[in-house]
């Protein structure tokens, strides 16, 4: 007997769309903020309330970024009991679910990034990753499994999970309203601006980590998955926008590693450490971070290199006898020159040679290695690169084998990029000798 098919596993149609919607989440994420926006037309925003709403925005935002995310989801540092209680209360005030639920889904997101088991995969669309995954029903059996035994052993996490609705109501609405009401008599303003609308903006900021941080920006450490770094996302999310770094080094308590990058969450954790509230701050070794950065840079260089014309690979060139080379140069109607044992067809370049037609013509049909490498002129790296695109063969018994090995063998292996292509470093074309040849006898 087959089990009942979950609604999320059926197509959305004009007749069943309402069954796909998670109406409770929709009410909390969209309905209540809409009510707050409407009420704001009749409730004037006072300066004190605006300042309080902004301060409480950062207060509850840190509950998510420093608490839910870096402390509980990734264990990037340890916190004392008072700090854990504070972060659990502040995070609850942002109305984003309990620590246990939030961290479980986030661990699944990291473990199964961009796959069907990722609860908010950006591959399903930007809007879906932003909040669609919450307003549309998901089959819980399709979300990747993760270990949350450590969370189940944390009494603060367990208590908050069991009393989550009370925490949200108290910290999300009652507390900000009490501060504004008792402080300067703006009860209704505290409820609307520091309560409802502040929750809306904190939620949207967090949702940006799931959407914008996987869509906008650079990928300096790895581009196999979608996470990206961008200062705009960092500004909107209290420093969580350096997401490419975070996905590569998730247990690092920092998201931003440069002093000039915006990461108030990192700064807060560091201050808490100085105050004795946080300890065991985890950091990846700078050596490992730089290795990741260099590897990604090399990958990008390889991708650009693969789009350029480097000439026919030496191991794919036909072998020519010296006599055949001379015969073709004299009677074949082509201007051929040999440099470092490699035959080049310079017919179309003779008239464009910067040194003049006579100069290059003097090497046709000869071994022009010395002439090209300082005997007459010590050609630039650009000239050697250009020459490589004119290769047509190698001379049997020529010097190409020794020069090739000298310039392109490293650790007894040919240097290749990720595509398996030979890599020619600057100044290491096979035609370029390490030191200029002082004679021009071959000319």
GROMACS .gro file of C-alpha atoms in nm:
model
  443
    1UNK     CA    1   0.000   0.000   0.000
    2UNK     CA    2   0.146   0.333  -0.101
    3UNK     CA    3   0.146   0.631   0.134
    4UNK     CA    4  -0.041   0.954   0.072
    5UNK     CA    5   0.138   1.188  -0.165
    6UNK     CA    6   0.249   1.512   0.000
    7UNK     CA    7   0.093   1.821  -0.153
    8UNK     CA    8   0.440   1.968  -0.220
    9UNK     CA    9   0.510   1.675  -0.454
   10UNK     CA   10   0.212   1.759  -0.677
   11UNK     CA   11   0.199   2.027  -0.948
   12UNK     CA   12   0.056   2.368  -0.861
   13UNK     CA   13  -0.262   2.434  -1.058
   14UNK     CA   14  -0.529   2.703  -1.063
   15UNK     CA   15  -0.751   2.467  -0.865
   16UNK     CA   16  -0.515   2.349  -0.590
   17UNK     CA   17  -0.274   2.642  -0.542
   18UNK     CA   18  -0.435   2.731  -0.209
   19UNK     CA   19  -0.344   2.385  -0.078
   20UNK     CA   20   0.023   2.451  -0.152
   21UNK     CA   21   0.031   2.769   0.055
   22UNK     CA   22   0.138   2.754   0.418
   23UNK     CA   23  -0.124   2.998   0.537
   24UNK     CA   24   0.008   3.025   0.895
   25UNK     CA   25   0.355   3.130   0.779
   26UNK     CA   26   0.203   3.358   0.517
   27UNK     CA   27   0.002   3.531   0.789
   28UNK     CA   28   0.312   3.590   1.005
   29UNK     CA   29   0.552   3.682   0.722
   30UNK     CA   30   0.321   3.889   0.501
   31UNK     CA   31  -0.014   3.939   0.673
   32UNK     CA   32   0.100   4.099   1.000
   33UNK     CA   33   0.355   4.332   0.829
   34UNK     CA   34   0.080   4.441   0.589
   35UNK     CA   35  -0.138   4.523   0.888
   36UNK     CA   36   0.151   4.723   1.038
   37UNK     CA   37   0.199   4.919   0.715
   38UNK     CA   38  -0.171   5.007   0.706
   39UNK     CA   39  -0.174   5.114   1.072
   40UNK     CA   40   0.133   5.329   1.013
   41UNK     CA   41  -0.084   5.568   0.810
   42UNK     CA   42  -0.267   5.661   1.131
   43UNK     CA   43   0.021   5.628   1.380
   44UNK     CA   44   0.281   5.907   1.350
   45UNK     CA   45   0.645   5.802   1.380
   46UNK     CA   46   0.809   5.987   1.667
   47UNK     CA   47   1.187   6.043   1.676
   48UNK     CA   48   1.236   5.854   2.002
   49UNK     CA   49   1.041   5.559   1.866
   50UNK     CA   50   1.236   5.560   1.540
   51UNK     CA   51   1.568   5.552   1.728
   52UNK     CA   52   1.441   5.276   1.954
   53UNK     CA   53   1.315   5.072   1.656
   54UNK     CA   54   1.659   5.095   1.489
   55UNK     CA   55   1.840   4.999   1.810
   56UNK     CA   56   1.604   4.707   1.867
   57UNK     CA   57   1.651   4.604   1.504
   58UNK     CA   58   2.025   4.559   1.570
   59UNK     CA   59   1.952   4.397   1.906
   60UNK     CA   60   1.725   4.128   1.761
   61UNK     CA   61   1.933   4.102   1.442
   62UNK     CA   62   2.236   4.002   1.646
   63UNK     CA   63   2.019   3.740   1.812
   64UNK     CA   64   1.998   3.576   1.470
   65UNK     CA   65   2.345   3.642   1.325
   66UNK     CA   66   2.554   3.595   1.639
   67UNK     CA   67   2.315   3.358   1.815
   68UNK     CA   68   2.107   3.138   1.588
   69UNK     CA   69   2.367   3.138   1.310
   70UNK     CA   70   2.725   3.158   1.433
   71UNK     CA   71   2.677   3.020   1.785
   72UNK     CA   72   2.415   2.747   1.751
   73UNK     CA   73   2.409   2.653   1.380
   74UNK     CA   74   2.789   2.650   1.336
   75UNK     CA   75   2.936   2.642   1.689
   76UNK     CA   76   3.194   2.897   1.576
   77UNK     CA   77   3.243   3.011   1.937
   78UNK     CA   78   3.119   2.928   2.286
   79UNK     CA   79   2.907   3.153   2.506
   80UNK     CA   80   2.837   3.171   2.876
   81UNK     CA   81   2.487   3.102   3.007
   82UNK     CA   82   2.390   3.472   3.044
   83UNK     CA   83   2.493   3.545   2.683
   84UNK     CA   84   2.310   3.236   2.553
   85UNK     CA   85   1.992   3.342   2.732
   86UNK     CA   86   2.026   3.696   2.593
   87UNK     CA   87   2.080   3.571   2.238
   88UNK     CA   88   1.792   3.324   2.261
   89UNK     CA   89   1.558   3.602   2.376
   90UNK     CA   90   1.683   3.849   2.114
   91UNK     CA   91   1.660   3.591   1.836
   92UNK     CA   92   1.308   3.502   1.943
   93UNK     CA   93   1.220   3.870   1.914
   94UNK     CA   94   1.285   3.852   1.539
   95UNK     CA   95   1.012   3.589   1.493
   96UNK     CA   96   1.211   3.353   1.271
   97UNK     CA   97   1.136   3.024   1.441
   98UNK     CA   98   1.302   2.853   1.733
   99UNK     CA   99   1.678   2.804   1.754
  100UNK     CA  100   1.633   2.429   1.710
  101UNK     CA  101   1.422   2.460   1.395
  102UNK     CA  102   1.633   2.741   1.245
  103UNK     CA  103   1.970   2.574   1.304
  104UNK     CA  104   1.850   2.235   1.178
  105UNK     CA  105   1.740   2.379   0.843
  106UNK     CA  106   2.053   2.590   0.816
  107UNK     CA  107   2.280   2.290   0.870
  108UNK     CA  108   2.085   2.110   0.597
  109UNK     CA  109   2.136   2.413   0.373
  110UNK     CA  110   2.514   2.393   0.419
  111UNK     CA  111   2.532   2.018   0.380
  112UNK     CA  112   2.314   2.005   0.069
  113UNK     CA  113   2.369   2.349  -0.085
  114UNK     CA  114   2.193   2.398  -0.421
  115UNK     CA  115   2.042   2.049  -0.424
  116UNK     CA  116   1.684   1.928  -0.379
  117UNK     CA  117   1.764   1.857  -0.015
  118UNK     CA  118   1.854   2.223   0.045
  119UNK     CA  119   1.545   2.370   0.219
  120UNK     CA  120   1.595   2.710   0.055
  121UNK     CA  121   1.794   2.636  -0.257
  122UNK     CA  122   1.843   2.936  -0.485
  123UNK     CA  123   1.826   2.691  -0.778
  124UNK     CA  124   1.449   2.695  -0.727
  125UNK     CA  125   1.437   3.069  -0.785
  126UNK     CA  126   1.543   3.388  -0.611
  127UNK     CA  127   1.199   3.455  -0.467
  128UNK     CA  128   1.169   3.096  -0.347
  129UNK     CA  129   1.500   3.114  -0.162
  130UNK     CA  130   1.403   3.450  -0.010
  131UNK     CA  131   1.076   3.347   0.155
  132UNK     CA  132   0.888   3.122  -0.089
  133UNK     CA  133   1.021   2.815   0.091
  134UNK     CA  134   0.828   2.926   0.400
  135UNK     CA  135   0.503   3.046   0.245
  136UNK     CA  136   0.481   2.733   0.026
  137UNK     CA  137   0.449   2.393   0.189
  138UNK     CA  138   0.754   2.165   0.179
  139UNK     CA  139   0.771   1.792   0.217
  140UNK     CA  140   0.977   1.755   0.537
  141UNK     CA  141   1.097   1.413   0.422
  142UNK     CA  142   1.281   1.575   0.129
  143UNK     CA  143   1.485   1.813   0.347
  144UNK     CA  144   1.835   1.683   0.410
  145UNK     CA  145   1.896   1.523   0.747
  146UNK     CA  146   2.143   1.673   0.993
  147UNK     CA  147   2.270   1.603   1.343
  148UNK     CA  148   2.129   1.838   1.608
  149UNK     CA  149   2.210   1.628   1.913
  150UNK     CA  150   2.420   1.914   2.052
  151UNK     CA  151   2.119   2.147   2.033
  152UNK     CA  152   1.899   1.895   2.209
  153UNK     CA  153   2.150   1.894   2.496
  154UNK     CA  154   2.151   2.272   2.537
  155UNK     CA  155   1.891   2.365   2.804
  156UNK     CA  156   1.854   2.718   2.664
  157UNK     CA  157   1.771   2.582   2.317
  158UNK     CA  158   1.528   2.325   2.460
  159UNK     CA  159   1.350   2.582   2.678
  160UNK     CA  160   1.318   2.835   2.396
  161UNK     CA  161   1.183   2.569   2.158
  162UNK     CA  162   0.916   2.462   2.406
  163UNK     CA  163   0.815   2.819   2.489
  164UNK     CA  164   0.872   2.974   2.149
  165UNK     CA  165   0.531   3.141   2.106
  166UNK     CA  166   0.563   3.308   2.447
  167UNK     CA  167   0.915   3.427   2.362
  168UNK     CA  168   0.805   3.573   2.026
  169UNK     CA  169   0.502   3.750   2.175
  170UNK     CA  170   0.702   3.889   2.468
  171UNK     CA  171   1.025   3.989   2.294
  172UNK     CA  172   0.878   4.062   1.954
  173UNK     CA  173   0.583   4.280   2.051
  174UNK     CA  174   0.533   4.336   2.424
  175UNK     CA  175   0.888   4.438   2.519
  176UNK     CA  176   0.941   4.700   2.244
  177UNK     CA  177   0.595   4.841   2.314
  178UNK     CA  178   0.667   4.863   2.689
  179UNK     CA  179   0.994   5.050   2.633
  180UNK     CA  180   0.830   5.307   2.405
  181UNK     CA  181   0.519   5.333   2.623
  182UNK     CA  182   0.687   5.364   2.961
  183UNK     CA  183   0.977   5.564   2.820
  184UNK     CA  184   0.798   5.841   2.631
  185UNK     CA  185   0.431   5.746   2.620
  186UNK     CA  186   0.423   5.610   2.265
  187UNK     CA  187   0.257   5.274   2.325
  188UNK     CA  188   0.096   5.239   1.985
  189UNK     CA  189   0.410   5.360   1.803
  190UNK     CA  190   0.622   5.109   1.995
  191UNK     CA  191   0.386   4.831   1.893
  192UNK     CA  192   0.374   4.926   1.523
  193UNK     CA  193   0.726   5.052   1.452
  194UNK     CA  194   0.954   4.883   1.707
  195UNK     CA  195   0.735   4.574   1.707
  196UNK     CA  196   0.563   4.471   1.384
  197UNK     CA  197   0.757   4.668   1.123
  198UNK     CA  198   1.091   4.609   1.293
  199UNK     CA  199   1.021   4.233   1.283
  200UNK     CA  200   0.942   4.261   0.912
  201UNK     CA  201   1.272   4.435   0.832
  202UNK     CA  202   1.479   4.196   1.043
  203UNK     CA  203   1.317   3.901   0.870
  204UNK     CA  204   1.376   4.044   0.523
  205UNK     CA  205   1.741   4.112   0.611
  206UNK     CA  206   1.789   3.750   0.718
  207UNK     CA  207   1.608   3.623   0.410
  208UNK     CA  208   1.862   3.814   0.199
  209UNK     CA  209   2.130   3.573   0.317
  210UNK     CA  210   1.933   3.289   0.158
  211UNK     CA  211   1.862   3.478  -0.164
  212UNK     CA  212   2.088   3.775  -0.246
  213UNK     CA  213   2.397   3.614  -0.091
  214UNK     CA  214   2.353   3.327  -0.339
  215UNK     CA  215   2.292   3.552  -0.639
  216UNK     CA  216   2.479   3.883  -0.610
  217UNK     CA  217   2.855   3.928  -0.586
  218UNK     CA  218   3.190   3.756  -0.632
  219UNK     CA  219   3.316   3.408  -0.556
  220UNK     CA  220   3.677   3.454  -0.441
  221UNK     CA  221   3.710   3.114  -0.272
  222UNK     CA  222   3.500   2.866  -0.473
  223UNK     CA  223   3.255   2.887  -0.761
  224UNK     CA  224   3.123   2.531  -0.765
  225UNK     CA  225   2.818   2.639  -0.563
  226UNK     CA  226   2.612   2.957  -0.552
  227UNK     CA  227   2.730   3.146  -0.236
  228UNK     CA  228   2.875   3.491  -0.310
  229UNK     CA  229   3.040   3.787  -0.136
  230UNK     CA  230   2.897   4.137  -0.170
  231UNK     CA  231   2.918   4.446   0.047
  232UNK     CA  232   2.552   4.535  -0.016
  233UNK     CA  233   2.435   4.204   0.129
  234UNK     CA  234   2.675   4.251   0.421
  235UNK     CA  235   2.528   4.595   0.496
  236UNK     CA  236   2.176   4.452   0.489
  237UNK     CA  237   2.252   4.150   0.709
  238UNK     CA  238   2.483   4.272   0.987
  239UNK     CA  239   2.788   4.131   0.813
  240UNK     CA  240   2.651   3.802   0.681
  241UNK     CA  241   2.703   3.904   0.318
  242UNK     CA  242   3.051   3.756   0.276
  243UNK     CA  243   2.879   3.429   0.205
  244UNK     CA  244   3.130   3.267  -0.028
  245UNK     CA  245   3.388   3.282   0.251
  246UNK     CA  246   3.132   3.156   0.501
  247UNK     CA  247   3.038   2.848   0.299
  248UNK     CA  248   3.405   2.760   0.255
  249UNK     CA  249   3.493   2.817   0.621
  250UNK     CA  250   3.160   2.781   0.808
  251UNK     CA  251   3.302   2.729   1.155
  252UNK     CA  252   3.498   3.057   1.146
  253UNK     CA  253   3.333   3.309   1.378
  254UNK     CA  254   3.402   3.578   1.118
  255UNK     CA  255   3.230   3.637   0.786
  256UNK     CA  256   3.449   3.931   0.691
  257UNK     CA  257   3.823   3.874   0.730
  258UNK     CA  258   3.952   4.211   0.609
  259UNK     CA  259   3.963   4.501   0.856
  260UNK     CA  260   3.766   4.729   0.623
  261UNK     CA  261   3.481   4.485   0.561
  262UNK     CA  262   3.151   4.541   0.743
  263UNK     CA  263   3.080   4.268   0.997
  264UNK     CA  264   2.929   4.404   1.321
  265UNK     CA  265   2.845   4.048   1.425
  266UNK     CA  266   3.215   3.960   1.429
  267UNK     CA  267   3.296   4.277   1.622
  268UNK     CA  268   3.024   4.199   1.878
  269UNK     CA  269   3.152   3.847   1.938
  270UNK     CA  270   3.506   3.983   1.981
  271UNK     CA  271   3.383   4.240   2.237
  272UNK     CA  272   3.194   3.969   2.425
  273UNK     CA  273   3.516   3.775   2.443
  274UNK     CA  274   3.693   4.072   2.602
  275UNK     CA  275   3.409   4.092   2.855
  276UNK     CA  276   3.440   3.723   2.940
  277UNK     CA  277   3.100   3.635   2.788
  278UNK     CA  278   3.233   3.448   2.484
  279UNK     CA  279   3.530   3.216   2.445
  280UNK     CA  280   3.688   2.960   2.210
  281UNK     CA  281   3.644   3.180   1.904
  282UNK     CA  282   3.724   2.964   1.600
  283UNK     CA  283   3.930   3.089   1.306
  284UNK     CA  284   4.059   2.902   1.004
  285UNK     CA  285   4.434   2.933   0.955
  286UNK     CA  286   4.527   3.221   0.727
  287UNK     CA  287   4.738   2.977   0.525
  288UNK     CA  288   4.433   2.764   0.441
  289UNK     CA  289   4.222   3.068   0.355
  290UNK     CA  290   4.488   3.199   0.119
  291UNK     CA  291   4.524   2.857  -0.045
  292UNK     CA  292   4.154   2.865  -0.125
  293UNK     CA  293   4.179   3.217  -0.262
  294UNK     CA  294   4.482   3.133  -0.478
  295UNK     CA  295   4.320   2.815  -0.611
  296UNK     CA  296   4.014   3.010  -0.720
  297UNK     CA  297   4.229   3.280  -0.879
  298UNK     CA  298   4.421   3.012  -1.067
  299UNK     CA  299   4.095   2.857  -1.182
  300UNK     CA  300   3.980   3.190  -1.322
  301UNK     CA  301   4.315   3.241  -1.493
  302UNK     CA  302   4.288   2.893  -1.646
  303UNK     CA  303   3.943   2.974  -1.776
  304UNK     CA  304   4.069   3.291  -1.941
  305UNK     CA  305   4.377   3.109  -2.074
  306UNK     CA  306   4.160   2.844  -2.239
  307UNK     CA  307   3.993   3.114  -2.447
  308UNK     CA  308   4.323   3.236  -2.594
  309UNK     CA  309   4.521   3.109  -2.891
  310UNK     CA  310   4.848   2.965  -2.763
  311UNK     CA  311   4.936   2.791  -3.086
  312UNK     CA  312   4.934   2.421  -3.162
  313UNK     CA  313   5.067   2.215  -2.873
  314UNK     CA  314   5.422   2.091  -2.932
  315UNK     CA  315   5.322   1.728  -2.886
  316UNK     CA  316   5.068   1.764  -3.167
  317UNK     CA  317   5.305   1.917  -3.422
  318UNK     CA  318   5.433   1.701  -3.707
  319UNK     CA  319   5.803   1.605  -3.720
  320UNK     CA  320   5.998   1.755  -4.010
  321UNK     CA  321   6.342   1.667  -4.142
  322UNK     CA  322   6.583   1.958  -4.181
  323UNK     CA  323   6.612   1.899  -4.554
  324UNK     CA  324   6.233   1.908  -4.593
  325UNK     CA  325   6.225   2.234  -4.400
  326UNK     CA  326   6.485   2.392  -4.629
  327UNK     CA  327   6.309   2.272  -4.943
  328UNK     CA  328   5.972   2.409  -4.828
  329UNK     CA  329   6.128   2.740  -4.726
  330UNK     CA  330   6.295   2.780  -5.067
  331UNK     CA  331   6.030   2.653  -5.303
  332UNK     CA  332   5.710   2.610  -5.108
  333UNK     CA  333   5.597   2.969  -5.138
  334UNK     CA  334   5.592   3.012  -4.760
  335UNK     CA  335   5.822   3.209  -4.533
  336UNK     CA  336   5.943   2.948  -4.281
  337UNK     CA  337   6.186   3.001  -3.997
  338UNK     CA  338   6.320   2.766  -3.731
  339UNK     CA  339   6.358   2.895  -3.376
  340UNK     CA  340   6.457   2.659  -3.096
  341UNK     CA  341   6.389   2.358  -3.315
  342UNK     CA  342   6.033   2.466  -3.397
  343UNK     CA  343   5.924   2.552  -3.750
  344UNK     CA  344   5.712   2.868  -3.785
  345UNK     CA  345   5.522   2.997  -4.085
  346UNK     CA  346   5.569   3.377  -4.078
  347UNK     CA  347   5.437   3.440  -4.429
  348UNK     CA  348   5.151   3.664  -4.323
  349UNK     CA  349   5.368   3.848  -4.070
  350UNK     CA  350   5.666   3.946  -4.284
  351UNK     CA  351   5.510   4.269  -4.404
  352UNK     CA  352   5.401   4.360  -4.048
  353UNK     CA  353   5.731   4.288  -3.876
  354UNK     CA  354   5.818   4.594  -3.662
  355UNK     CA  355   6.190   4.552  -3.743
  356UNK     CA  356   6.126   4.562  -4.115
  357UNK     CA  357   6.078   4.305  -4.389
  358UNK     CA  358   6.451   4.264  -4.461
  359UNK     CA  359   6.532   4.170  -4.105
  360UNK     CA  360   6.284   3.885  -4.079
  361UNK     CA  361   6.352   3.771  -4.436
  362UNK     CA  362   6.717   3.712  -4.349
  363UNK     CA  363   6.618   3.425  -4.123
  364UNK     CA  364   6.390   3.244  -4.367
  365UNK     CA  365   6.507   2.888  -4.436
  366UNK     CA  366   6.764   2.906  -4.155
  367UNK     CA  367   6.796   2.838  -3.782
  368UNK     CA  368   6.704   3.182  -3.651
  369UNK     CA  369   6.728   3.095  -3.281
  370UNK     CA  370   7.030   3.313  -3.209
  371UNK     CA  371   6.898   3.597  -3.424
  372UNK     CA  372   6.564   3.598  -3.243
  373UNK     CA  373   6.710   3.566  -2.894
  374UNK     CA  374   6.952   3.854  -2.884
  375UNK     CA  375   7.188   3.800  -3.173
  376UNK     CA  376   7.015   4.083  -3.358
  377UNK     CA  377   6.733   4.169  -3.121
  378UNK     CA  378   6.624   4.025  -2.788
  379UNK     CA  379   6.254   3.990  -2.859
  380UNK     CA  380   5.990   4.062  -2.598
  381UNK     CA  381   5.767   3.809  -2.428
  382UNK     CA  382   5.478   3.934  -2.645
  383UNK     CA  383   5.682   3.854  -2.957
  384UNK     CA  384   5.743   3.498  -2.839
  385UNK     CA  385   5.375   3.456  -2.757
  386UNK     CA  386   5.279   3.579  -3.102
  387UNK     CA  387   5.536   3.348  -3.260
  388UNK     CA  388   5.380   3.048  -3.085
  389UNK     CA  389   5.060   3.096  -3.287
  390UNK     CA  390   5.262   3.038  -3.608
  391UNK     CA  391   5.397   2.690  -3.525
  392UNK     CA  392   5.364   2.425  -3.795
  393UNK     CA  393   5.620   2.158  -3.698
  394UNK     CA  394   5.933   2.055  -3.510
  395UNK     CA  395   6.272   1.959  -3.653
  396UNK     CA  396   6.380   1.601  -3.594
  397UNK     CA  397   6.688   1.604  -3.375
  398UNK     CA  398   6.655   1.975  -3.310
  399UNK     CA  399   6.698   2.144  -2.975
  400UNK     CA  400   6.327   2.164  -2.907
  401UNK     CA  401   6.328   1.869  -2.666
  402UNK     CA  402   6.586   2.019  -2.430
  403UNK     CA  403   6.432   2.367  -2.434
  404UNK     CA  404   6.083   2.232  -2.393
  405UNK     CA  405   6.186   2.034  -2.089
  406UNK     CA  406   6.380   2.322  -1.941
  407UNK     CA  407   6.092   2.566  -1.969
  408UNK     CA  408   5.786   2.349  -1.910
  409UNK     CA  409   5.883   2.068  -1.675
  410UNK     CA  410   5.836   2.121  -1.304
  411UNK     CA  411   5.890   1.834  -1.063
  412UNK     CA  412   5.930   1.596  -1.361
  413UNK     CA  413   5.574   1.675  -1.473
  414UNK     CA  414   5.451   1.910  -1.740
  415UNK     CA  415   5.262   2.202  -1.588
  416UNK     CA  416   4.899   2.184  -1.693
  417UNK     CA  417   4.582   2.376  -1.609
  418UNK     CA  418   4.256   2.219  -1.492
  419UNK     CA  419   4.162   2.143  -1.853
  420UNK     CA  420   4.486   1.951  -1.908
  421UNK     CA  421   4.639   2.219  -2.129
  422UNK     CA  422   5.008   2.302  -2.104
  423UNK     CA  423   5.068   2.622  -1.909
  424UNK     CA  424   5.320   2.871  -2.044
  425UNK     CA  425   5.434   3.110  -1.775
  426UNK     CA  426   5.538   3.465  -1.863
  427UNK     CA  427   5.871   3.458  -2.043
  428UNK     CA  428   5.873   3.078  -2.071
  429UNK     CA  429   5.780   3.020  -2.433
  430UNK     CA  430   5.991   2.736  -2.570
  431UNK     CA  431   6.146   2.975  -2.820
  432UNK     CA  432   6.276   3.206  -2.549
  433UNK     CA  433   6.619   3.118  -2.410
  434UNK     CA  434   6.692   3.205  -2.044
  435UNK     CA  435   6.976   3.443  -2.146
  436UNK     CA  436   7.028   3.637  -2.467
  437UNK     CA  437   7.247   3.468  -2.730
  438UNK     CA  438   7.526   3.719  -2.810
  439UNK     CA  439   7.596   3.614  -3.171
  440UNK     CA  440   7.415   3.637  -3.501
  441UNK     CA  441   7.625   3.397  -3.700
  442UNK     CA  442   7.322   3.207  -3.827
  443UNK     CA  443   7.195   3.521  -3.996
   0.00000   0.00000   0.00000
